[in-house]
Structures are given as C-alpha cells and as structure tokens.
XYZ file of C-alpha atoms in Angstrom:
561
model
C 23.096 -18.722 37.222
C 20.387 -19.582 34.561
C 17.208 -17.534 34.756
C 14.060 -16.800 32.743
C 11.250 -19.017 31.574
C 11.188 -20.927 28.378
C 8.614 -22.239 26.106
C 8.498 -24.120 22.826
C 5.712 -23.951 20.157
C 5.547 -26.876 17.766
C 4.074 -26.379 14.205
C 2.544 -29.145 12.003
C 0.251 -29.267 9.022
C -1.349 -31.470 6.472
C 0.672 -31.191 3.347
C -1.693 -30.440 0.255
C -0.296 -31.103 -2.990
C -5.429 -3.806 -10.579
C -5.522 -0.932 -9.670
C -4.172 -3.450 -7.609
C -0.231 -3.884 -7.343
C 1.931 -6.483 -5.522
C 5.276 -5.115 -4.743
C 8.169 -6.412 -3.010
C 7.848 -6.103 0.682
C 10.682 -3.849 2.096
C 11.342 -2.829 5.825
C 10.618 0.723 6.860
C 13.917 0.571 8.709
C 17.193 -0.735 7.738
C 20.307 0.114 9.739
C 23.898 0.315 8.292
C 26.245 -2.529 9.226
C 27.597 -1.504 12.779
C 30.596 -3.196 14.593
C 30.302 -5.030 17.662
C 32.879 -6.790 19.938
C 32.401 -9.364 22.692
C 33.555 -8.368 26.160
C 34.162 -4.756 25.072
C 32.553 -1.346 25.171
C 30.929 -2.355 21.781
C 29.009 -5.410 23.262
C 25.763 -3.516 23.640
C 24.223 -1.399 20.572
C 21.219 0.529 20.563
C 19.698 1.650 17.417
C 16.804 4.049 16.967
C 14.319 3.112 14.279
C 11.812 5.958 15.538
C 8.732 4.282 13.830
C 6.802 5.163 16.991
C 4.680 1.866 16.704
C 5.307 -1.724 17.513
C 7.125 -3.321 14.897
C 5.595 -6.302 13.078
C 8.718 -8.290 12.440
C 12.289 -7.541 13.192
C 15.406 -9.189 11.738
C 18.712 -8.967 13.163
C 21.843 -10.724 11.683
C 25.378 -10.610 12.482
C 28.160 -10.921 9.630
C 31.720 -12.280 10.007
C 34.744 -11.218 8.324
C 34.403 -14.292 6.097
C 31.105 -12.706 4.698
C 28.881 -15.219 6.127
C 25.582 -13.920 7.799
C 24.118 -15.454 10.920
C 20.575 -14.820 12.409
C 20.316 -13.305 15.766
C 18.261 -14.712 18.936
C 15.086 -13.221 20.795
C 16.752 -14.520 24.110
C 19.730 -15.893 25.645
C 20.061 -19.363 26.840
C 23.410 -19.153 28.522
C 25.273 -16.865 31.078
C 28.901 -16.906 32.294
C 28.415 -18.811 35.453
C 29.496 -22.097 34.024
C 32.741 -21.004 32.605
C 31.699 -22.698 29.155
C 32.199 -20.782 25.988
C 29.127 -19.246 24.265
C 28.169 -16.718 21.663
C 25.390 -15.319 19.687
C 23.595 -12.076 19.079
C 20.327 -11.252 21.156
C 18.059 -8.296 20.601
C 14.927 -6.786 21.924
C 13.029 -3.923 20.842
C 10.213 -1.389 21.411
C 8.314 1.558 19.767
C 11.601 3.371 18.836
C 14.585 1.395 19.584
C 16.219 -2.016 18.869
C 18.692 -3.119 21.673
C 21.512 -5.485 20.561
C 23.686 -7.675 22.884
C 26.713 -10.017 22.529
C 28.545 -11.785 25.218
C 30.340 -9.838 27.989
C 32.105 -10.731 31.208
C 30.066 -10.383 34.306
C 31.879 -12.736 36.670
C 35.478 -11.509 36.891
C 36.938 -14.850 38.174
C 35.778 -16.771 34.916
C 38.420 -16.911 32.153
C 37.653 -17.906 28.616
C 37.594 -16.489 25.113
C 34.791 -14.431 24.390
C 32.794 -14.740 21.234
C 30.195 -12.812 19.409
C 29.365 -15.976 17.102
C 30.232 -19.488 18.075
C 29.654 -22.499 15.840
C 30.620 -25.084 18.349
C 33.730 -27.049 19.621
C 35.090 -29.210 16.792
C 34.781 -32.155 18.933
C 31.122 -31.599 19.495
C 29.913 -29.983 16.405
C 30.261 -30.962 12.823
C 30.401 -28.234 10.022
C 32.396 -26.981 7.161
C 36.177 -27.556 8.081
C 37.560 -24.566 6.543
C 35.550 -22.079 8.386
C 36.527 -20.378 11.756
C 34.293 -21.560 14.649
C 34.837 -18.549 17.032
C 34.354 -14.721 15.887
C 34.752 -12.058 18.547
C 34.199 -9.174 16.371
C 31.362 -9.018 13.845
C 29.254 -6.446 12.220
C 25.250 -6.089 12.854
C 22.573 -5.076 10.912
C 18.766 -4.588 11.922
C 15.757 -4.447 9.684
C 12.145 -3.501 10.912
C 9.001 -4.198 9.233
C 5.833 -2.280 10.226
C 2.456 -4.191 9.777
C 1.739 -2.097 6.800
C 4.948 -3.195 5.191
C 3.687 -6.997 5.249
C 0.797 -8.760 3.715
C -2.195 -9.461 5.813
C -1.422 -12.192 8.353
C -3.408 -15.282 7.934
C -3.693 -16.387 11.418
C -2.774 -14.953 14.919
C -3.144 -15.825 18.421
C -2.222 -14.244 21.788
C -1.505 -16.168 25.084
C -0.768 -15.019 28.591
C 2.296 -16.547 30.156
C 2.393 -16.169 33.987
C 5.406 -16.312 36.354
C 6.336 -19.863 36.781
C 4.014 -20.942 34.207
C 4.613 -23.237 31.250
C 3.014 -23.202 27.723
C 3.237 -26.479 26.201
C 0.327 -26.884 23.978
C -0.229 -27.120 20.256
C -2.033 -24.028 18.670
C -4.185 -25.051 15.522
C -3.456 -22.355 12.979
C -5.845 -23.944 10.347
C -3.617 -22.945 7.305
C -3.647 -26.505 6.116
C 0.135 -26.104 4.971
C 3.371 -25.122 6.660
C 3.340 -21.256 7.251
C 5.586 -19.386 5.087
C 6.436 -16.941 7.872
C 5.995 -17.069 11.603
C 6.626 -14.351 14.056
C 6.494 -14.927 17.649
C 6.555 -11.845 19.867
C 6.790 -11.696 23.506
C 5.657 -8.455 25.162
C 6.198 -7.203 28.724
C 5.050 -3.564 28.942
C 6.612 -1.788 26.256
C 9.535 -4.383 25.587
C 9.152 -7.064 22.884
C 11.501 -9.938 22.107
C 11.207 -11.869 18.941
C 12.894 -15.363 19.417
C 13.195 -18.566 17.265
C 9.970 -19.896 18.765
C 11.662 -21.105 21.979
C 11.814 -18.667 24.891
C 10.758 -15.892 27.063
C 13.211 -12.848 27.461
C 16.463 -13.387 29.448
C 19.351 -11.072 28.689
C 21.594 -11.061 31.886
C 24.700 -12.124 33.654
C 27.175 -12.101 30.764
C 25.471 -10.244 27.976
C 25.943 -6.520 26.810
C 27.193 -4.931 29.796
C 28.638 -5.762 33.324
C 25.784 -6.210 35.729
C 23.363 -5.660 32.920
C 20.038 -7.499 33.586
C 16.684 -8.101 31.513
C 14.695 -10.724 32.924
C 11.170 -11.222 31.953
C 9.071 -14.102 33.479
C 5.770 -13.375 32.152
C 3.965 -11.428 29.536
C 1.917 -11.945 26.529
C 2.987 -14.335 23.684
C 1.614 -13.399 20.250
C 2.124 -15.833 17.389
C 1.268 -14.713 13.972
C 1.475 -16.822 10.772
C 1.364 -16.028 7.022
C 0.258 -18.146 4.123
C 1.986 -16.213 1.165
C 0.971 -18.456 -1.749
C -0.803 -15.182 -3.189
C 2.030 -12.926 -2.173
C 5.347 -14.474 -3.105
C 7.464 -14.744 -6.204
C 10.807 -16.535 -6.961
C 10.164 -19.176 -4.428
C 12.880 -21.693 -4.077
C 12.677 -24.878 -1.853
C 15.516 -27.162 -1.033
C 14.905 -30.418 0.991
C 17.883 -32.348 2.105
C 18.235 -35.258 4.542
C 20.959 -34.941 7.150
C 22.859 -37.679 5.716
C 23.016 -36.029 2.270
C 24.086 -32.701 3.968
C 26.911 -34.557 5.749
C 27.991 -35.954 2.521
C 28.233 -32.624 0.819
C 30.535 -31.314 3.837
C 27.739 -29.651 5.549
C 27.260 -27.069 2.594
C 24.107 -26.398 0.405
C 24.705 -24.431 -2.591
C 22.203 -21.811 -2.798
C 22.036 -17.876 -3.164
C 20.160 -16.560 -0.370
C 21.188 -13.182 -0.225
C 18.870 -11.609 -2.789
C 15.545 -12.658 -1.051
C 13.832 -10.877 1.622
C 12.571 -13.910 3.364
C 14.743 -16.877 4.294
C 13.623 -19.869 6.364
C 16.156 -22.603 7.378
C 14.470 -25.206 9.390
C 14.433 -28.908 10.750
C 11.789 -31.278 9.646
C 11.360 -34.067 12.112
C 10.742 -37.319 10.335
C 9.807 -39.675 13.119
C 8.843 -39.749 16.926
C 6.581 -37.560 18.862
C 7.290 -34.549 16.810
C 6.995 -36.081 13.325
C 5.890 -33.582 10.936
C 6.893 -30.530 12.970
C 9.332 -28.011 11.705
C 11.774 -25.899 13.912
C 13.814 -23.058 13.053
C 17.610 -22.997 12.789
C 19.761 -20.585 15.051
C 22.691 -18.319 14.407
C 25.116 -19.627 17.107
C 25.995 -22.311 19.804
C 24.738 -20.984 23.240
C 24.853 -24.231 24.921
C 26.800 -27.645 24.644
C 26.118 -29.011 27.991
C 24.892 -32.559 27.455
C 22.232 -33.287 26.401
C 22.233 -30.910 23.554
C 21.027 -30.439 19.979
C 20.314 -27.966 17.312
C 20.701 -26.667 13.764
C 23.259 -23.631 13.527
C 23.745 -22.010 9.979
C 25.152 -19.183 8.294
C 24.872 -18.154 4.610
C 26.545 -15.854 1.917
C 25.555 -15.062 -1.702
C 26.363 -18.719 -2.849
C 25.918 -21.211 -0.182
C 24.585 -22.055 3.237
C 27.022 -23.494 5.790
C 25.478 -25.974 8.483
C 26.784 -26.957 11.794
C 25.064 -30.021 13.797
C 26.126 -31.870 16.949
C 29.071 -34.352 16.158
C 27.659 -37.659 15.508
C 29.381 -40.942 16.440
C 32.753 -39.655 17.160
C 33.122 -42.005 20.190
C 33.672 -39.174 22.714
C 30.165 -38.163 23.388
C 27.548 -40.850 24.128
C 24.974 -40.665 21.110
C 22.139 -40.900 23.414
C 23.058 -37.390 24.979
C 23.445 -35.468 21.594
C 21.143 -35.226 18.600
C 20.479 -32.810 15.791
C 16.859 -32.581 17.142
C 16.577 -32.491 20.886
C 13.338 -31.519 22.796
C 13.786 -31.851 26.496
C 15.639 -31.000 29.541
C 14.322 -27.542 30.734
C 12.089 -27.290 27.581
C 8.468 -28.028 27.787
C 8.396 -29.932 30.985
C 8.583 -33.397 29.217
C 6.153 -32.222 26.520
C 6.741 -34.230 23.382
C 10.241 -35.115 24.741
C 12.527 -36.503 22.070
C 16.002 -36.866 20.611
C 16.447 -37.782 16.980
C 18.777 -37.430 13.915
C 16.210 -38.653 11.465
C 15.498 -35.078 10.084
C 15.574 -33.251 6.845
C 16.926 -29.717 6.428
C 14.506 -27.423 4.529
C 15.559 -24.129 2.787
C 12.840 -22.022 1.612
C 13.589 -18.655 0.203
C 11.324 -16.126 -1.777
C 10.515 -12.687 -2.474
C 7.563 -11.657 -0.136
C 4.982 -9.175 -1.590
C 2.592 -6.871 -0.271
C -0.682 -5.665 -1.669
C -0.589 -1.864 -2.194
C -2.958 0.655 -3.523
C -1.316 3.494 -5.649
C -2.039 7.175 -6.109
C -0.748 9.299 -8.825
C 0.570 12.630 -7.429
C -0.630 14.342 -10.550
C -4.165 13.417 -9.402
C -3.910 15.701 -6.488
C -3.404 18.890 -8.454
C -6.805 20.296 -7.422
C -7.143 18.078 -4.205
C -5.706 18.154 -0.665
C -4.633 14.502 0.579
C -5.673 14.007 4.325
C -3.653 10.909 5.415
C -0.575 10.291 7.323
C -0.201 6.661 6.345
C 1.327 6.677 3.210
C 4.812 6.198 1.571
C 6.555 7.235 -1.523
C 6.704 4.507 -4.298
C 8.336 6.806 -6.767
C 8.605 10.513 -7.539
C 5.251 10.399 -9.155
C 3.557 7.911 -6.978
C 2.288 7.250 -3.410
C 1.666 3.953 -1.923
C -0.907 2.884 0.548
C -1.569 -0.278 2.372
C -4.397 -2.417 2.836
C -6.815 -0.781 5.400
C -5.447 2.736 4.927
C -8.235 5.220 4.436
C -7.651 8.748 3.029
C -9.810 11.679 2.394
C -9.435 13.812 -0.777
C -10.645 17.364 -0.358
C -10.949 20.219 -2.888
C -8.332 22.827 -2.406
C -9.615 26.400 -1.355
C -11.347 28.243 -4.008
C -12.119 25.102 -5.944
C -15.412 23.164 -6.229
C -16.872 19.928 -7.118
C -20.027 17.847 -6.805
C -18.020 15.620 -4.399
C -16.311 18.371 -2.368
C -14.921 15.722 0.196
C -14.397 12.003 -0.935
C -13.235 9.291 1.300
C -11.511 6.203 0.049
C -10.155 2.862 1.573
C -7.539 0.589 0.319
C -9.284 -2.846 0.352
C -8.014 -6.351 0.351
C -9.880 -7.496 -2.683
C -7.933 -7.801 -5.918
C -4.748 -7.841 -3.830
C -5.111 -4.372 -3.156
C -7.531 -1.772 -4.459
C -9.505 1.343 -3.913
C -12.881 0.727 -2.713
C -14.165 3.410 -5.309
C -12.960 5.385 -8.190
C -10.938 8.450 -7.951
C -13.282 11.498 -7.711
C -13.323 14.199 -10.726
C -11.040 17.146 -10.465
C -12.125 20.006 -8.509
C -12.573 23.317 -10.592
C -13.055 27.127 -10.303
C -16.621 28.493 -10.901
C -16.986 30.820 -13.958
C -18.688 33.964 -13.304
C -22.530 34.142 -14.000
C -23.188 35.124 -17.768
C -24.896 38.486 -18.125
C -28.357 37.685 -19.757
C -28.512 41.594 -21.087
C -25.825 41.189 -23.591
C -26.603 44.270 -25.849
C -28.561 43.134 -29.022
C -28.433 39.467 -28.261
C -30.490 36.537 -27.074
C -29.265 33.483 -25.288
C -30.462 30.408 -27.209
C -28.756 27.671 -24.839
C -27.809 27.964 -21.233
C -27.601 24.834 -18.875
C -27.601 27.405 -15.842
C -24.431 26.108 -14.497
C -21.038 27.717 -13.909
C -18.877 24.531 -14.065
C -16.062 23.852 -16.543
C -17.566 22.577 -19.853
C -20.874 24.652 -19.508
C -21.649 26.005 -22.897
C -23.682 29.176 -23.661
C -25.085 29.775 -27.212
C -26.061 33.190 -28.270
C -28.019 34.785 -31.439
C -28.532 38.229 -32.449
C -31.768 40.024 -31.922
C -33.980 40.322 -35.205
C -32.722 43.069 -37.541
C -29.176 42.709 -35.994
C -26.168 40.873 -37.439
C -23.151 39.386 -35.801
C -20.071 41.406 -36.316
C -17.654 40.395 -33.689
C -17.003 38.307 -30.580
C -18.059 34.820 -29.951
C -21.762 33.333 -30.307
C -20.445 30.118 -28.449
C -18.752 30.379 -25.169
C -17.561 27.605 -22.748
C -16.567 27.690 -19.043
C -13.013 26.668 -18.714
C -11.174 24.935 -15.951
C -9.349 28.022 -14.795
C -12.745 29.597 -14.248
C -12.788 31.989 -17.221
C -15.090 32.015 -20.263
C -13.611 31.076 -23.824
C -13.578 33.976 -26.272
C -15.259 37.289 -26.028
C -18.756 38.679 -25.685
C -20.647 38.854 -28.967
C -21.317 42.173 -30.584
C -24.409 42.750 -32.929
C -25.166 45.771 -35.087
C -28.418 46.940 -36.485
C -28.934 46.246 -40.352
C -29.737 49.401 -42.430
C -31.165 47.128 -45.219
C -32.429 43.391 -45.216
C -29.714 41.717 -42.989
C -29.596 38.903 -45.567
C -28.424 41.274 -48.009
C -25.724 42.810 -46.163
C -22.466 42.084 -47.673
C -24.051 41.210 -51.206
C -21.846 42.170 -54.011
C -23.307 45.105 -56.100
C -24.603 44.517 -59.557
C -22.798 46.400 -62.353
C -24.842 48.521 -65.047
C -23.789 46.102 -67.703
C -24.787 42.961 -65.891
C -28.380 42.899 -67.356
C -29.392 39.325 -66.465
C -28.160 39.689 -63.056
C -30.259 42.842 -62.632
C -33.172 41.277 -64.032
C -32.749 38.231 -61.509
C -32.289 40.680 -58.626
C -35.596 42.706 -59.689
C -37.533 39.450 -59.858
C -36.108 38.724 -56.394
C -37.135 42.197 -54.918
C -40.625 41.837 -56.711
C -41.176 38.514 -54.935
C -39.865 39.763 -51.501
C -41.754 43.216 -51.895
C -45.074 42.075 -53.693
C -48.351 43.561 -52.382
C -51.149 41.310 -51.454
C -54.188 43.537 -52.445
C -56.600 41.751 -50.156
C -54.288 42.555 -47.127
C -54.124 46.425 -47.885
C -55.716 48.736 -45.425
C -58.451 49.685 -47.835
C -59.136 46.174 -48.461
C -59.700 45.481 -44.844
C -62.110 48.379 -44.157
C -64.286 47.118 -46.993
C -64.588 44.088 -45.152
C -65.857 45.705 -41.754
C -68.962 47.650 -40.986
C -67.961 50.847 -39.224
C -69.870 53.799 -38.051
C -69.374 57.524 -39.636
C -70.409 60.291 -37.423
C -70.321 62.904 -40.147
C -73.840 64.574 -40.873
C -73.305 64.248 -44.523
C -72.973 60.343 -44.152
C -76.118 60.154 -42.044
C -78.106 62.224 -44.817
C -76.590 60.022 -47.358
C -77.931 57.021 -45.741
C -81.311 58.145 -45.353
C -81.560 59.291 -48.989
C -80.238 55.988 -50.029
C -82.799 54.220 -47.886
C -85.743 56.482 -49.264
C -84.668 55.758 -52.698
C -84.630 51.944 -52.166
C -88.057 51.925 -50.599
C -89.546 53.995 -53.494
C -88.162 51.603 -56.032
C -89.653 48.637 -53.906
C -92.882 50.197 -53.759
C -92.889 51.197 -57.607
C -92.054 47.739 -58.496
C -94.937 46.352 -56.486
C-alpha cells in the first residue's frame, strides 16, 4: 500500500556574477547521538526539545559504524507491501518533540533484510565499492534552530494543499541567485514535517512501529528561502559533472563536518528543468523502475556519492537516470529523465546578526525580557526584532526611569538607541542653615555629581570640614559639613607670625600697615558730619544765643549803612 500526497518544488535563478555582531548560527537544541535499529523496539525514537515554539529549521542525521553521516527525510516514499528492500531515517516534529523513524515490519508474511540506511543494490546503484550498502543499526542526532537562531529570511510563501490536490507550480522567489538555504515545512495541526522539497507527510505501514500510521493528505506548505551573502563566512563551493564524479570513484574530497550549513544538490543542465537544483537524499527508498536520485553521505574528509547504475546492460537506460521527475510526481509537470547533471557541494558557516548587552550594564537596572540567550559569562545576546525594557531597580532613580530598546536589522544587528545612563540613589537635601556658613553655589538637584560650594560668613574663618561637597553614586555627600569660627581679630591676620622686639624693620612695616588700615578720614567723623547738617537745638540758651547773634548782626548792618 502506498499512501500520501506528494509534491515537487523546483528552484531556478538567473546567475549573477557595530554594536553589531555577526556570530555563528548555532541550534538551540542538539541531541546526543542515540542508537536506532531497523525492525526492533528501537525503530522509533522521540526526543524532547522543549522549545515550546515551532522550530524554524530541523536537521536530523544518521551515522553509520563507518563514520559516514546521512541526512534524514521529511517523509517516507515506501512501505513494506512490495517486499523490496528500502531504508532511510524519517522525522516529524512539533512545539516540543521530534519523532524519528526507521523501517519496521508491518506485514508478517514479508521476509527481507531490514535496513536503517540503504545505498542501493549494487546491480542498480553505483558508488564507492569499499563501503557497505546496508546498515541495520545506526546512531541518530537531531538539531533544532528557532527563528531567532537564523538570519532574517529573504523570502517566504505559504500555500494550502487540499486532499487529492496537487501543487505543481513554480514559485518566484525573486532572490536573483540560488538560495543558500531552503526550508520546506508541511503543517497539519501541530505536526510539522521537513522534507527534501518533495513530499507531504506519510509515515505508515512499515515505519517505526507495527501498525503505526501517520498520513497527512492536506495542510499548509510553507517555503522559506535565505540569501546569506551578508551572513556567511568560510564558504566553499565544489561543482563537478557526473562523469568527473564517476572517474573519481564517486568520491569528492571535502571536509564538511566543521560547517553548520551543508548543501549537496543536483544541477540539471538540459531539458525542461534546465537550471534547477534538487537536493540530494540520505538513503534509497525506492528502486522500482523508473527511478533516479542522488544519495550521499559524508565524513570529515570526503563525500561519498551513489547514483543509479548507468549502462550496465541489465536495466534499460530509458528507465533510470540520475535525475528523474515523473511517475507519481507532479502529474506530468516538467517530466524529465537525464544524466546530464552537475553535482554541487556548497558549505559555509551561517551567521546570525545579534545585539549584545553587557551584564555589567545591568548593575542598577532590571532587565524585562524573556527572549535572550547567554553569549558568554559576561554578555547576553539578543536577536533582530527582540525588544527589551530596562527599569531602574527599587530605590534608584534616573531621568529615564524606564527605557525600551529594540534590536534592529540595520548594520547586521544593532540597538535602536544608546544604552541609558546608570540609575542612582538620591542624596539627602543639603541643610541651608549650616552654622556660620553661606552656600555660594547649588544646582538644586540631589543626583550624583551635584556640587555644593560653601563660604564662611563675614568675620568667620574655616577651621574644619569641606567647603566643597559632591553627591556620590551611593547617595551620600562627600566630605563633612564645614565648621567656621568667629575671628577675635581681623580674620586676615589670624595665624600671622608675631614680630619679635628686635625685628625693628618688620615692626615699622607692620605699623605702617596698621596705620594704613586704621587711618581716620577726618571728613567722615561724627563731628564733621554734624557741621554739614543744620539741626534744631531745643535748649533755651541756644535760642537766646541766636537772638543776641541776630540783633548784633542787624546793628552792625545799620551802623555800616
């Protein structure tokens, strides 16, 4: 029984010859390598990633005892009804789990060798001769990237696929170059599958457990593409024609293990699909004629390739090809079989724009955000689109008590504003009545850095304390309150060295200074001021003296006349 709907997406393009920090894109979840065995109680494995969000990208791989690693599928293409040999690792996932399956008997009357990874019958598939073709027991590993772990996508499209429907259209992604990363997700309710751009979800009748069935015939298909020209480093591209790969015994020497993004694809050179690229797969699931495909595995030094056996005289060449589109795929859309293909290996380190926040900058502020990760012991990292609020801790104040910041896309990740100033404690108000002093300067604030300048009142002198005091960050004033004492003599002379009796010249100089400072201005004495002002005198003697004086004056005037 073969079930499920299938679709094929074709990709083509025209080839065209900080407080910011780009860091290596790392998955939020990486499992340990876990054992799985075909047709056993270990044919199904459930892993908890517990991210509580839909993963943006999931990568599951199987590793054989030879050390070669093979990619997993997002759906099965075969069941155990036909009695033919098949293999592969299939996975689906949701908000919290990843379910992984390898082949398992469902029909008891079918006898065969069960495999977890199968690189094809030697009479039907060509590949490295020294490697085994069947692996019953393997180890698997899963990696999960959240959207925040990846660069911003360049393009995305969602299509509804209905029961008995068929999607066979070209989606224009407008990148003007081959996407560096394509993720195709098929959603039905809370279940997602991620295939090699080729199928809806079918995991049943020969996978995982006896009588297990997961068939999804309709759902939402989301295709997301990334142009990583600004978000990559250490890129390496190897392009070889199929004939060159065959001449090299189907081995391409390349170290892929250290990169976080690996693409191995067929590039079609002629026919209806000229210029399109198709992902390679990790196992042979179907070798019933007509068939085709590119199967690959890699280790830290080479890539091993398996393709349909060409020109062996056993299989008609018209029924097999490295690239085959037809049969149950696409309802005849762009139907083609060809061996005129290149094999393209592209590896790189994918980078993600990040905004960083030093933990030390949070000494006086509280971070209100759940979306952050630890970059190192002293730094937090945030993804583009993250928004945070920095609030002064209890008892601290600032002109910007609550500050909201966002990690923006510009400059490959940067905060949309500068970090706010530190929050601080307020100093107590200064007592304006400090004894025998005057405040000469006061900016009337109680924030750190405020300065108060004192001076002693007239006829008082400074004997202790501080005439300049500053508000410190801990909310205290520097120094101590000033103390001023009354001067018993001119304040300027306090502390002068006394003159000895034998120091005649110094004594004379001091006398001159004293005379200068104590000299009397005769026109400013009380007697002089009274002489300038006419004032009445109520005494009788004064009045009689005035009458006599006046009569005398008149007598004299008359006598003179």
